XYZ file of N, CA and C in Angstrom:
870
model
N 151.196 -10.395 139.140
C 151.945 -9.152 139.239
C 151.610 -8.413 140.532
N 150.316 -8.460 140.886
C 149.887 -7.795 142.116
C 150.489 -8.459 143.349
N 150.538 -9.806 143.329
C 151.134 -10.527 144.460
C 152.610 -10.180 144.592
N 153.279 -10.125 143.472
C 154.701 -9.792 143.476
C 154.919 -8.390 144.034
N 154.027 -7.471 143.666
C 154.142 -6.098 144.168
C 153.924 -6.051 145.675
N 152.945 -6.788 146.158
C 152.673 -6.832 147.589
C 153.855 -7.433 148.354
N 154.464 -8.466 147.789
C 155.636 -9.074 148.424
C 156.789 -8.071 148.493
N 156.982 -7.358 147.389
C 158.044 -6.357 147.388
C 157.760 -5.263 148.401
N 156.503 -4.841 148.486
C 156.134 -3.807 149.449
C 156.345 -4.282 150.880
N 155.985 -5.557 151.146
C 156.195 -6.111 152.479
C 157.665 -6.219 152.821
N 158.466 -6.628 151.851
C 159.917 -6.721 152.069
C 160.516 -5.361 152.370
N 160.066 -4.345 151.625
C 160.569 -2.993 151.853
C 160.201 -2.498 153.246
N 158.973 -2.788 153.696
C 158.558 -2.362 155.038
C 159.383 -3.045 156.111
N 159.629 -4.361 155.925
C 160.436 -5.082 156.918
C 161.865 -4.546 156.950
N 162.386 -4.210 155.764
C 163.747 -3.664 155.709
C 163.830 -2.332 156.430
N 162.819 -1.468 156.170
C 162.804 -0.170 156.856
C 162.668 -0.352 158.360
N 161.909 -1.321 158.762
C 161.732 -1.587 160.195
C 163.040 -2.019 160.843
N 163.764 -2.923 160.143
C 165.052 -3.385 160.682
C 166.045 -2.237 160.752
N 166.048 -1.409 159.685
C 166.954 -0.254 159.691
C 166.610 0.692 160.828
N 165.311 0.949 161.023
C 164.884 1.832 162.106
C 165.250 1.291 163.467
N 165.070 -0.025 163.662
C 165.444 -0.643 164.936
C 166.949 -0.589 165.150
N 167.707 -0.861 164.083
C 169.165 -0.795 164.194
C 169.633 0.604 164.519
N 168.974 1.607 163.926
C 169.345 2.994 164.211
C 169.063 3.351 165.650
N 167.948 2.868 166.185
C 167.618 3.140 167.586
C 168.651 2.515 168.515
N 169.030 1.264 168.218
C 170.039 0.581 169.045
C 171.377 1.311 168.972
N 171.769 1.722 167.744
C 173.042 2.427 167.570
C 173.043 3.755 168.308
N 171.976 4.546 168.133
C 171.905 5.843 168.817
C 171.877 5.677 170.329
N 171.152 4.663 170.802
C 171.123 4.416 172.243
C 172.489 4.041 172.789
N 173.201 3.193 172.051
C 174.547 2.792 172.479
C 175.490 3.987 172.508
N 175.404 4.839 171.489
C 176.263 6.032 171.447
C 175.941 6.988 172.588
N 174.661 7.121 172.922
C 174.289 7.985 174.041
C 174.857 7.458 175.357
N 174.790 6.144 175.546
C 175.328 5.547 176.769
C 176.843 5.746 176.847
N 177.539 5.505 175.729
C 178.995 5.685 175.706
C 179.363 7.146 175.933
N 178.586 8.060 175.354
C 178.860 9.487 175.547
C 178.695 9.875 177.014
N 177.660 9.349 177.645
C 177.450 9.653 179.064
C 178.594 9.104 179.911
N 179.046 7.875 179.609
C 180.148 7.289 180.361
C 181.430 8.109 180.203
N 181.640 8.660 179.007
C 182.819 9.494 178.788
C 182.704 10.826 179.513
N 181.483 11.309 179.707
C 181.274 12.595 180.371
C 181.273 12.477 181.893
N 181.126 11.266 182.417
C 181.038 11.087 183.872
C 182.250 11.676 184.599
N 183.510 11.408 184.164
C 184.650 12.016 184.883
C 184.597 13.540 184.899
N 184.190 14.152 183.781
C 184.108 15.613 183.733
C 182.984 16.122 184.640
N 181.881 15.402 184.668
C 180.790 15.790 185.569
C 181.231 15.688 187.024
N 182.012 14.647 187.349
C 182.498 14.496 188.722
C 183.458 15.624 189.083
N 184.319 16.027 188.129
C 185.249 17.132 188.382
C 184.478 18.414 188.680
N 183.488 18.724 187.836
C 182.717 19.951 188.032
C 181.926 19.884 189.331
N 181.333 18.709 189.617
C 180.553 18.568 190.841
C 181.434 18.693 192.076
N 182.605 18.070 192.048
C 183.508 18.131 193.198
C 184.043 19.536 193.408
N 184.201 20.292 192.331
C 184.675 21.672 192.476
C 183.643 22.559 193.174
N 182.404 22.087 193.302
C 181.345 22.857 193.963
C 180.977 22.290 195.328
N 181.742 21.269 195.798
C 181.458 20.663 197.094
C 182.418 21.190 198.158
N 182.100 20.871 199.401
C 183.055 21.069 200.485
C 184.173 20.042 200.347
N 185.400 20.366 200.749
C 186.503 19.405 200.613
C 186.231 18.070 201.295
N 185.532 18.081 202.419
C 185.292 16.836 203.147
C 184.332 15.906 202.409
N 183.584 16.451 201.447
C 182.637 15.638 200.681
C 183.208 15.146 199.358
N 184.503 15.388 199.122
C 185.092 15.064 197.819
C 185.124 13.567 197.561
N 185.348 12.778 198.599
C 185.485 11.337 198.419
C 184.377 10.579 199.139
N 183.200 11.157 199.145
C 182.080 10.483 199.784
C 181.683 9.247 198.986
N 181.236 8.214 199.693
C 180.800 6.970 199.065
C 179.320 6.752 199.356
N 178.535 6.383 198.338
C 178.943 6.278 196.925
C 179.188 7.654 196.328
N 180.080 7.758 195.330
C 180.373 9.080 194.744
C 179.141 9.660 194.067
N 178.933 10.938 194.276
C 177.776 11.633 193.699
C 178.224 12.448 192.493
N 177.476 12.331 191.422
C 177.823 13.086 190.212
C 177.416 14.546 190.361
N 176.292 14.792 191.003
C 175.810 16.156 191.173
C 175.967 16.580 192.626
N 176.412 17.819 192.877
C 176.599 18.278 194.264
C 175.268 18.506 194.967
N 175.252 18.213 196.258
C 174.047 18.451 197.058
C 173.993 19.894 197.551
N 175.152 20.526 197.685
C 175.220 21.942 198.074
C 176.248 22.633 197.171
N 175.968 23.863 196.807
C 176.797 24.585 195.854
C 177.705 25.558 196.607
N 179.018 25.348 196.484
C 180.000 26.193 197.164
C 180.855 26.887 196.106
N 180.385 28.040 195.653
C 181.104 28.814 194.642
C 182.410 29.360 195.210
N 182.524 29.365 196.547
C 183.732 29.908 197.181
C 184.985 29.155 196.767
N 184.844 27.904 196.308
C 186.015 27.159 195.845
C 186.678 27.850 194.653
N 185.877 28.444 193.783
C 186.426 29.155 192.630
C 187.096 30.455 193.059
N 186.523 31.112 194.069
C 187.162 32.328 194.581
C 188.492 32.012 195.233
N 188.586 30.828 195.863
C 189.836 30.430 196.512
C 190.952 30.226 195.504
N 190.611 29.789 194.287
C 191.630 29.617 193.247
C 192.326 30.944 192.968
N 191.538 32.008 192.809
C 192.119 33.320 192.501
C 192.793 33.939 193.722
N 192.382 33.514 194.930
C 192.985 34.058 196.143
C 194.337 33.420 196.440
N 194.489 32.138 196.135
C 195.715 31.408 196.483
C 196.832 31.623 195.479
N 196.490 31.700 194.206
C 197.514 31.817 193.162
C 197.100 32.898 192.177
N 198.071 33.503 191.462
C 197.723 34.490 190.411
C 197.189 33.787 189.165
N 195.978 33.261 189.279
C 195.411 32.415 188.227
C 195.245 33.182 186.914
N 194.890 34.457 186.995
C 194.727 35.264 185.779
C 196.058 35.393 185.050
N 197.154 35.556 185.809
C 198.481 35.650 185.183
C 198.856 34.337 184.503
N 198.519 33.225 185.136
C 198.815 31.930 184.523
C 198.075 31.767 183.194
N 196.800 32.148 183.185
C 196.005 32.033 181.962
C 196.541 32.970 180.883
N 196.866 34.207 181.271
C 197.367 35.168 180.279
C 198.714 34.730 179.716
N 199.570 34.133 180.557
C 200.854 33.624 180.066
C 200.643 32.491 179.070
N 199.774 31.559 179.416
C 199.505 30.446 178.505
C 198.868 30.931 177.211
N 197.923 31.873 177.326
C 197.280 32.415 176.126
C 198.292 33.118 175.234
N 199.149 33.910 175.834
C 200.166 34.632 175.068
C 201.037 33.665 174.289
N 201.544 32.641 174.962
C 202.428 31.674 174.313
C 201.692 30.912 173.222
N 200.496 30.402 173.543
C 199.759 29.567 172.583
C 199.296 30.363 171.375
N 198.824 31.582 171.574
C 198.335 32.389 170.450
C 199.476 32.750 169.508
N 200.631 33.143 170.064
C 201.779 33.484 169.206
C 202.246 32.258 168.435
N 202.281 31.105 169.094
C 202.702 29.872 168.420
C 201.727 29.511 167.307
N 200.427 29.633 167.562
C 199.434 29.287 166.540
C 199.516 30.239 165.351
N 199.670 31.536 165.619
C 199.788 32.501 164.516
C 201.043 32.213 163.692
N 202.160 31.965 164.386
C 203.381 31.620 163.666
C 203.247 30.321 162.892
N 202.547 29.357 163.491
C 202.329 28.073 162.808
C 201.521 28.267 161.528
N 200.502 29.118 161.578
C 199.657 29.330 160.398
C 200.490 29.844 159.231
N 201.379 30.805 159.487
C 202.184 31.374 158.406
C 203.321 30.445 157.997
N 204.098 29.973 158.968
C 205.292 29.190 158.647
C 204.918 27.832 158.065
N 204.004 27.123 158.712
C 203.651 25.781 158.249
C 202.972 25.818 156.888
N 202.075 26.789 156.679
C 201.378 26.849 155.386
C 202.332 27.215 154.257
N 203.274 28.123 154.503
C 204.232 28.485 153.456
C 205.198 27.341 153.169
N 205.640 26.651 154.229
C 206.513 25.499 154.018
C 205.781 24.389 153.271
N 204.509 24.164 153.631
C 203.719 23.147 152.935
C 203.510 23.524 151.472
N 203.329 24.821 151.196
C 203.177 25.280 149.810
C 204.443 24.998 149.016
N 205.589 25.256 149.620
C 206.854 25.001 148.923
C 207.049 23.513 148.656
N 206.715 22.670 149.627
C 206.910 21.231 149.456
C 205.892 20.606 148.504
N 204.755 21.246 148.319
C 203.702 20.636 147.511
C 203.557 21.252 146.126
N 203.851 22.552 145.981
C 203.552 23.233 144.711
C 204.785 23.734 143.979
N 205.956 23.708 144.596
C 207.173 24.210 143.953
C 208.117 23.038 143.713
N 208.475 22.816 142.474
C 209.376 21.711 142.121
C 210.820 22.218 142.168
N 211.535 21.901 143.230
C 212.944 22.274 143.336
C 213.765 21.015 143.578
N 215.027 21.013 143.212
C 215.855 19.798 143.330
C 215.938 19.302 144.773
N 215.762 18.008 144.947
C 215.868 17.402 146.268
C 214.685 17.648 147.162
N 213.540 18.036 146.573
C 212.369 18.368 147.391
C 211.904 17.174 148.216
N 211.747 16.030 147.583
C 211.217 14.859 148.284
C 212.184 14.347 149.352
N 213.476 14.376 149.036
C 214.480 13.929 150.014
C 214.489 14.869 151.217
N 214.455 16.163 150.936
C 214.442 17.148 152.023
C 213.192 17.007 152.877
N 212.063 16.709 152.240
C 210.820 16.542 152.988
C 210.876 15.307 153.887
N 211.458 14.221 153.396
C 211.603 13.018 154.220
C 212.518 13.277 155.416
N 213.592 14.020 155.178
C 214.494 14.366 156.291
C 213.756 15.236 157.304
N 212.968 16.162 156.788
C 212.202 17.042 157.668
C 211.185 16.264 158.483
N 210.544 15.281 157.839
C 209.545 14.470 158.538
C 210.156 13.611 159.636
N 211.447 13.374 159.564
C 212.086 12.569 160.609
C 211.949 13.223 161.981
N 211.650 14.535 161.980
C 211.415 15.209 163.257
C 210.219 14.664 164.001
N 209.282 14.041 163.266
C 208.117 13.434 163.922
C 208.493 12.187 164.705
N 209.616 11.581 164.366
C 210.009 10.329 165.008
C 210.892 10.550 166.235
N 211.277 11.791 166.499
C 212.176 12.096 167.613
C 211.355 12.649 168.773
N 211.345 11.983 169.915
C 210.597 12.512 171.072
C 211.158 13.852 171.533
N 210.280 14.698 172.041
C 210.711 16.009 172.493
C 211.708 15.950 173.641
N 211.638 14.886 174.456
C 212.565 14.759 175.579
C 214.002 14.566 175.117
N 214.184 14.036 173.897
C 215.538 13.792 173.378
C 216.223 15.108 173.030
N 215.451 16.067 172.538
C 216.028 17.331 172.081
C 216.008 18.423 173.144
N 215.541 18.118 174.343
C 215.378 19.171 175.344
C 216.724 19.707 175.831
N 217.751 18.834 175.911
C 219.067 19.303 176.369
C 219.710 20.235 175.349
N 219.764 19.875 174.041
C 220.280 20.855 173.069
C 219.485 22.157 173.056
N 218.174 22.059 173.206
C 217.358 23.275 173.247
C 217.707 24.130 174.462
N 217.912 23.488 175.597
C 218.247 24.244 176.810
C 219.595 24.941 176.650
N 220.577 24.232 176.091
C 221.902 24.838 175.883
C 221.795 26.022 174.926
N 221.025 25.851 173.845
C 220.870 26.938 172.870
C 220.180 28.145 173.496
N 219.088 27.905 174.230
C 218.373 29.014 174.848
C 219.214 29.688 175.926
N 220.035 28.905 176.607
C 220.912 29.476 177.626
C 221.946 30.408 176.997
N 222.512 29.996 175.857
C 223.497 30.844 175.174
C 222.855 32.092 174.589
N 221.571 31.993 174.227
C 220.860 33.159 173.713
C 220.307 34.047 174.824
N 220.447 33.605 176.070
C 219.951 34.380 177.205
C 218.438 34.385 177.317
N 217.803 33.294 176.894
C 216.339 33.230 176.881
C 215.759 32.334 177.972
N 216.611 31.818 178.865
C 216.091 31.015 179.971
C 215.229 31.906 180.869
N 214.136 31.360 181.377
C 213.149 32.095 182.166
C 212.487 33.182 181.315
N 212.301 32.868 180.035
C 211.617 33.771 179.120
C 210.609 32.975 178.309
N 209.507 33.620 177.966
C 208.496 32.941 177.163
C 208.997 32.630 175.759
N 210.001 33.381 175.293
C 210.560 33.098 173.973
C 211.194 31.716 173.907
N 211.669 31.212 175.047
C 212.247 29.867 175.071
C 211.205 28.805 174.761
N 209.937 29.107 174.995
C 208.852 28.187 174.658
C 208.268 28.480 173.280
N 208.278 29.759 172.887
C 207.641 30.152 171.630
C 208.473 29.750 170.425
N 209.762 30.045 170.444
C 210.600 29.822 169.255
C 210.620 28.363 168.794
N 210.853 27.376 169.688
C 210.812 25.988 169.201
C 209.423 25.544 168.752
N 208.382 26.160 169.320
C 207.022 25.757 168.977
C 206.545 26.271 167.632
N 207.282 27.212 167.022
C 206.855 27.772 165.741
C 206.995 26.768 164.605
N 207.939 25.845 164.741
C 208.151 24.838 163.703
C 207.388 23.582 164.104
N 206.431 23.202 163.280
C 205.543 22.078 163.583
C 205.583 21.081 162.427
N 206.438 20.045 162.502
C 206.529 19.083 161.384
C 205.197 18.413 161.068
N 204.431 18.065 162.106
C 203.141 17.427 161.865
C 202.192 18.362 161.130
N 202.184 19.639 161.523
C 201.326 20.603 160.853
C 201.719 20.794 159.402
N 203.018 20.878 159.136
C 203.485 21.024 157.753
C 203.087 19.806 156.935
N 203.210 18.616 157.521
C 202.834 17.398 156.805
C 201.343 17.396 156.470
N 200.492 17.727 157.440
C 199.046 17.712 157.214
C 198.632 18.721 156.146
N 199.163 19.944 156.236
C 198.790 20.976 155.273
C 199.345 20.633 153.892
N 200.541 20.080 153.854
C 201.125 19.681 152.573
C 200.288 18.610 151.892
N 199.791 17.635 152.673
C 198.952 16.593 152.097
C 197.673 17.175 151.508
N 197.096 18.160 152.188
C 195.896 18.805 151.666
C 196.191 19.570 150.383
N 197.309 20.291 150.363
C 197.666 21.050 149.167
C 197.982 20.132 147.991
N 198.532 18.947 148.271
C 198.824 17.999 147.192
C 197.546 17.492 146.541
N 196.451 17.498 147.272
C 195.180 17.009 146.721
C 194.466 18.051 145.869
N 194.959 19.297 145.857
C 194.360 20.363 145.053
C 194.917 20.285 143.629
N 194.035 20.374 142.657
C 194.448 20.264 141.256
C 195.419 21.383 140.878
N 196.452 21.030 140.123
C 197.435 22.016 139.679
C 196.878 22.922 138.585
N 195.694 22.611 138.083
C 195.095 23.471 137.063
C 194.783 24.860 137.616
N 194.523 24.963 138.924
C 194.287 26.269 139.529
C 195.539 27.135 139.426
N 196.695 26.548 139.729
C 197.954 27.289 139.645
C 198.225 27.720 138.205
N 198.059 26.785 137.278
C 198.371 27.067 135.878
C 197.491 28.186 135.339
N 196.208 28.152 135.685
C 195.300 29.204 135.215
C 195.699 30.563 135.791
N 196.069 30.573 137.071
C 196.465 31.843 137.702
C 197.766 32.369 137.110
N 198.750 31.492 136.877
C 200.020 31.930 136.292
C 199.821 32.441 134.868
N 198.911 31.828 134.120
C 198.632 32.291 132.755
C 198.002 33.679 132.757
N 197.290 34.016 133.829
C 196.694 35.341 133.955
C 197.664 36.358 134.528
N 198.902 35.935 134.777
C 199.918 36.859 135.266
C 200.048 36.941 136.766
N 199.464 36.000 137.500
C 199.537 36.029 138.965
C 200.927 35.629 139.438
N 201.337 36.197 140.545
C 202.613 35.824 141.153
C 202.424 34.597 142.031
N 203.546 33.997 142.425
C 203.472 32.809 143.280
C 202.862 33.147 144.635
N 203.184 34.316 145.167
C 202.609 34.737 146.445
C 201.101 34.919 146.327
N 200.629 35.487 145.197
C 199.194 35.673 144.986
C 198.482 34.329 144.912
N 199.102 33.382 144.213
C 198.509 32.038 144.110
C 198.394 31.408 145.492
N 199.432 31.585 146.301
C 199.406 31.016 147.652
C 198.323 31.663 148.509
N 198.255 32.996 148.512
C 197.343 33.698 149.411
C 195.895 33.626 148.961
N 195.657 33.650 147.661
C 194.295 33.776 147.146
C 193.670 32.447 146.727
N 194.482 31.441 146.439
C 193.931 30.186 145.924
C 194.235 29.013 146.857
N 195.507 28.714 147.044
C 195.894 27.487 147.740
C 195.611 27.573 149.231
N 195.971 28.688 149.863
C 195.758 28.802 151.310
C 194.283 28.737 151.687
N 193.379 29.482 151.017
C 191.953 29.341 151.372
C 191.415 27.927 151.170
N 191.884 27.232 150.132
C 191.397 25.875 149.896
C 191.964 24.882 150.906
N 193.057 25.250 151.563
C 193.672 24.383 152.578
C 193.290 24.791 153.987
N 192.351 25.721 154.112
C 192.020 26.267 155.427
C 191.558 25.216 156.434
N 190.752 24.198 156.045
C 190.380 23.176 157.041
C 191.583 22.496 157.685
N 192.592 22.146 156.885
C 193.787 21.504 157.450
C 194.546 22.474 158.344
N 194.574 23.749 157.974
C 195.249 24.756 158.796
C 194.569 24.879 160.151
N 193.234 24.878 160.144
C 192.492 24.978 161.408
C 192.716 23.741 162.267
N 192.688 22.563 161.644
C 192.894 21.319 162.402
C 194.248 21.331 163.102
N 195.297 21.631 162.364
C 196.634 21.630 162.959
C 196.795 22.757 163.970
N 196.079 23.861 163.780
C 196.139 24.954 164.749
C 195.487 24.546 166.060
N 194.344 23.866 165.982
C 193.670 23.378 167.194
C 194.567 22.389 167.931
N 195.160 21.452 167.192
C 196.039 20.460 167.812
C 197.236 21.136 168.465
N 197.841 22.106 167.764
C 199.000 22.814 168.299
C 198.631 23.617 169.542
N 197.485 24.298 169.496
C 197.061 25.110 170.639
C 196.857 24.240 171.878
N 196.124 23.156 171.726
C 195.834 22.302 172.882
C 197.110 21.653 173.410
N 198.014 21.245 172.509
C 199.264 20.615 172.944
C 200.103 21.575 173.775
N 200.224 22.825 173.343
C 201.043 23.787 174.087
C 200.301 24.316 175.316
N 198.973 24.344 175.266
C 198.209 24.750 176.452
C 198.397 23.751 177.593
N 198.480 22.472 177.250
C 198.625 21.419 178.262
C 200.072 21.047 178.546
N 201.017 21.706 177.876
C 202.427 21.332 178.026
C 202.907 21.625 179.451
N 203.429 20.602 180.093
C 203.971 20.736 181.451
C 205.487 20.622 181.470
N 206.022 19.816 180.558
C 207.438 19.459 180.613
C 208.348 20.637 180.271
N 208.126 21.273 179.124
C 209.037 22.327 178.683
C 208.963 23.583 179.554
N 207.776 24.044 179.962
C 207.771 25.174 180.900
C 208.467 24.858 182.223
N 208.389 23.605 182.654
C 209.080 23.215 183.887
C 210.591 23.353 183.744
N 211.115 23.130 182.537
C 212.553 23.209 182.294
C 213.014 24.647 182.107
N 212.249 25.446 181.354
C 212.735 26.753 180.916
C 212.314 27.917 181.807
N 211.253 27.767 182.583
C 210.746 28.883 183.379
C 211.098 28.714 184.845
N 211.540 29.812 185.457
C 211.897 29.800 186.877
C 211.033 30.755 187.702
N 210.661 31.887 187.127
C 209.909 32.898 187.859
C 208.440 32.493 187.989
N 207.910 32.704 189.178
C 206.533 32.312 189.456
C 205.555 33.090 188.589
N 205.846 34.388 188.376
C 204.914 35.221 187.609
C 204.924 34.912 186.113
N 205.926 34.163 185.637
C 206.000 33.812 184.218
C 205.491 32.401 183.936
N 205.068 31.694 184.949
C 204.654 30.303 184.773
C 203.384 30.202 183.940
N 203.284 29.116 183.212
C 202.073 28.824 182.455
C 201.074 28.098 183.348
N 199.892 27.867 182.821
C 198.812 27.308 183.635
C 199.127 25.914 184.189
N 199.642 24.948 183.388
C 199.921 23.625 183.974
C 200.922 23.671 185.122
N 201.957 24.526 185.007
C 202.933 24.644 186.096
C 202.318 25.366 187.281
N 201.597 26.437 187.014
C 200.999 27.203 188.094
C 199.963 26.424 188.874
N 199.291 25.487 188.190
C 198.270 24.696 188.878
C 198.862 23.844 189.991
N 200.141 23.516 189.896
C 200.763 22.703 190.947
C 200.822 23.453 192.277
N 200.762 24.789 192.219
C 200.775 25.562 193.463
C 199.514 25.321 194.271
N 198.424 24.985 193.606
C 197.179 24.717 194.329
C 197.239 23.424 195.125
N 198.089 22.488 194.708
C 198.158 21.201 195.399
C 198.919 21.286 196.708
N 199.656 22.383 196.927
C 200.440 22.488 198.144
C 201.781 21.793 197.998
N 202.665 22.051 198.931
C 204.023 21.495 198.868
C 204.029 19.982 198.959
N 203.083 19.403 199.711
C 203.044 17.956 199.909
C 201.760 17.337 199.348
N 201.149 18.025 198.411
C 199.927 17.504 197.803
C 198.745 17.491 198.750
N 198.739 18.411 199.702
C 197.675 18.444 200.713
C 196.715 19.607 200.493
N 196.649 20.118 199.280
C 195.785 21.251 199.008
C 194.316 20.868 199.020
N 193.491 21.887 198.972
C 192.042 21.720 198.935
C 191.658 21.096 197.594
N 191.170 19.856 197.611
C 190.841 19.162 196.370
C 189.746 19.886 195.601
N 188.778 20.430 196.285
C 187.699 21.147 195.611
C 188.239 22.374 194.883
N 189.173 23.097 195.519
C 189.764 24.264 194.870
C 190.631 23.840 193.687
N 191.349 22.721 193.838
C 192.184 22.220 192.740
C 191.326 21.895 191.520
N 190.216 21.205 191.752
C 189.346 20.838 190.639
C 188.594 22.050 190.097
N 188.393 23.058 190.926
C 187.829 24.308 190.412
C 188.808 24.953 189.434
N 190.097 24.916 189.779
C 191.107 25.425 188.855
C 191.178 24.616 187.575
N 191.053 23.285 187.707
C 191.044 22.422 186.521
C 189.864 22.760 185.619
N 188.692 22.971 186.222
C 187.495 23.322 185.453
C 187.690 24.632 184.700
N 188.264 25.627 185.381
C 188.510 26.912 184.729
C 189.525 26.781 183.598
N 190.510 25.910 183.791
C 191.547 25.745 182.761
C 191.017 25.065 181.506
N 189.867 24.390 181.623
C 189.292 23.706 180.463
C 188.508 24.636 179.548
N 188.162 25.827 180.043
C 187.259 26.693 179.285
C 187.882 27.157 177.973
N 189.128 27.649 178.033
C 189.763 28.206 176.830
C 189.976 27.150 175.744
N 190.615 25.997 176.044
C 190.765 24.998 174.970
C 189.433 24.453 174.468
N 188.415 24.398 175.360
C 187.103 23.932 174.918
C 186.503 24.896 173.900
N 186.610 26.199 174.167
C 186.101 27.190 173.215
C 186.875 27.121 171.902
N 188.188 26.948 171.984
C 189.020 26.853 170.786
C 188.649 25.620 169.978
N 188.375 24.534 170.682
C 187.986 23.295 169.994
C 186.613 23.440 169.342
N 185.672 24.067 170.049
C 184.333 24.262 169.485
C 184.409 25.099 168.216
N 185.283 26.100 168.221
C 185.432 26.949 167.038
C 185.955 26.146 165.840
N 186.873 25.215 166.094
C 187.495 24.517 164.979
C 186.956 23.136 164.681
N 185.948 22.681 165.446
C 185.531 21.292 165.282
C 184.889 21.015 163.926
N 184.235 22.017 163.330
C 183.591 21.778 162.042
C 184.604 21.539 160.930
N 185.867 21.946 161.174
C 186.900 21.728 160.173
C 187.681 20.439 160.410
N 187.470 19.789 161.573
C 188.292 18.642 161.927
C 188.130 17.499 160.934
N 186.888 17.119 160.648
C 186.653 16.007 159.737
C 187.127 16.328 158.333
N 186.842 17.548 157.860
C 187.280 17.939 156.524
C 188.797 17.929 156.417
N 189.454 18.436 157.456
C 190.909 18.505 157.417
C 191.549 17.137 157.482
N 191.039 16.258 158.348
C 191.592 14.924 158.453
C 191.371 14.130 157.173
N 190.192 14.294 156.570
C 189.895 13.581 155.321
C 190.778 14.081 154.190
N 190.909 15.410 154.094
C 191.726 15.965 153.024
C 193.188 15.597 153.188
N 193.646 15.457 154.436
C 195.042 15.132 154.671
C 195.409 13.738 154.222
N 194.425 12.845 154.067
C 194.734 11.477 153.669
C 194.392 11.167 152.232
N 194.093 12.196 151.423
C 193.686 11.938 150.058
C 194.847 11.544 149.165
N 196.009 12.161 149.375
C 197.125 11.942 148.454
C 198.413 11.997 149.225
N 199.295 11.067 148.977
C 200.587 11.024 149.646
C 201.663 11.516 148.700
């Protein structure tokens, strides 16, 4: 019995050793991959602090040898960078707020209210995910032109309020919530709006945050639609305004351009950091029930 115990103890130690070694190899590999993924961003930040003539030095240096903060000052001197950021923030924040209310209420109707033709209507609605945005840009332009919204931020905000992907994700999360919560609330005399605001919406908050982060970043980086709908320089969003830094023939100061790129990353990075703890929960909950 003692020999058997010693053998078991030795086997357990060897197993723990293999697991520990495997964990070290896995963590080391992940660290290397993470560093490789960060190298382009490090080069962007480093180049934004160099002199323009040192931008393409060989071999490329990840860290700058001299710090030239003047490149960041040049961004604000050449273009109204603050206006570009405020325009993008205005559009993205309004779209995200509208998405939170519209998408969550639509998802509640599709998941918790049994009305005739619900599933058929939802499938038709989901077909919007299969249509590229470039296909619908001409009808959108004609509609906005007739409404007199060309060269207006409303031309970007109104179409962005409806998010089929967001409605689908939130609806999937709400479908995974037990209907016993609704039944108990209705038996206590709660209204449908109360059930939505006090029970279903808080329990679906991770999915709401996930889709809000995705929507914010997508509209923050959108170049195509602002290029079509906006004409005035002072109304341009950040992706369009950044093209002014490149110059008419792409001969702009590369260090200043990358300084602008670095500054443009701050807002979506903060937004992502705020919502990252909900990303895994929201993605997992969205795939629980179809």
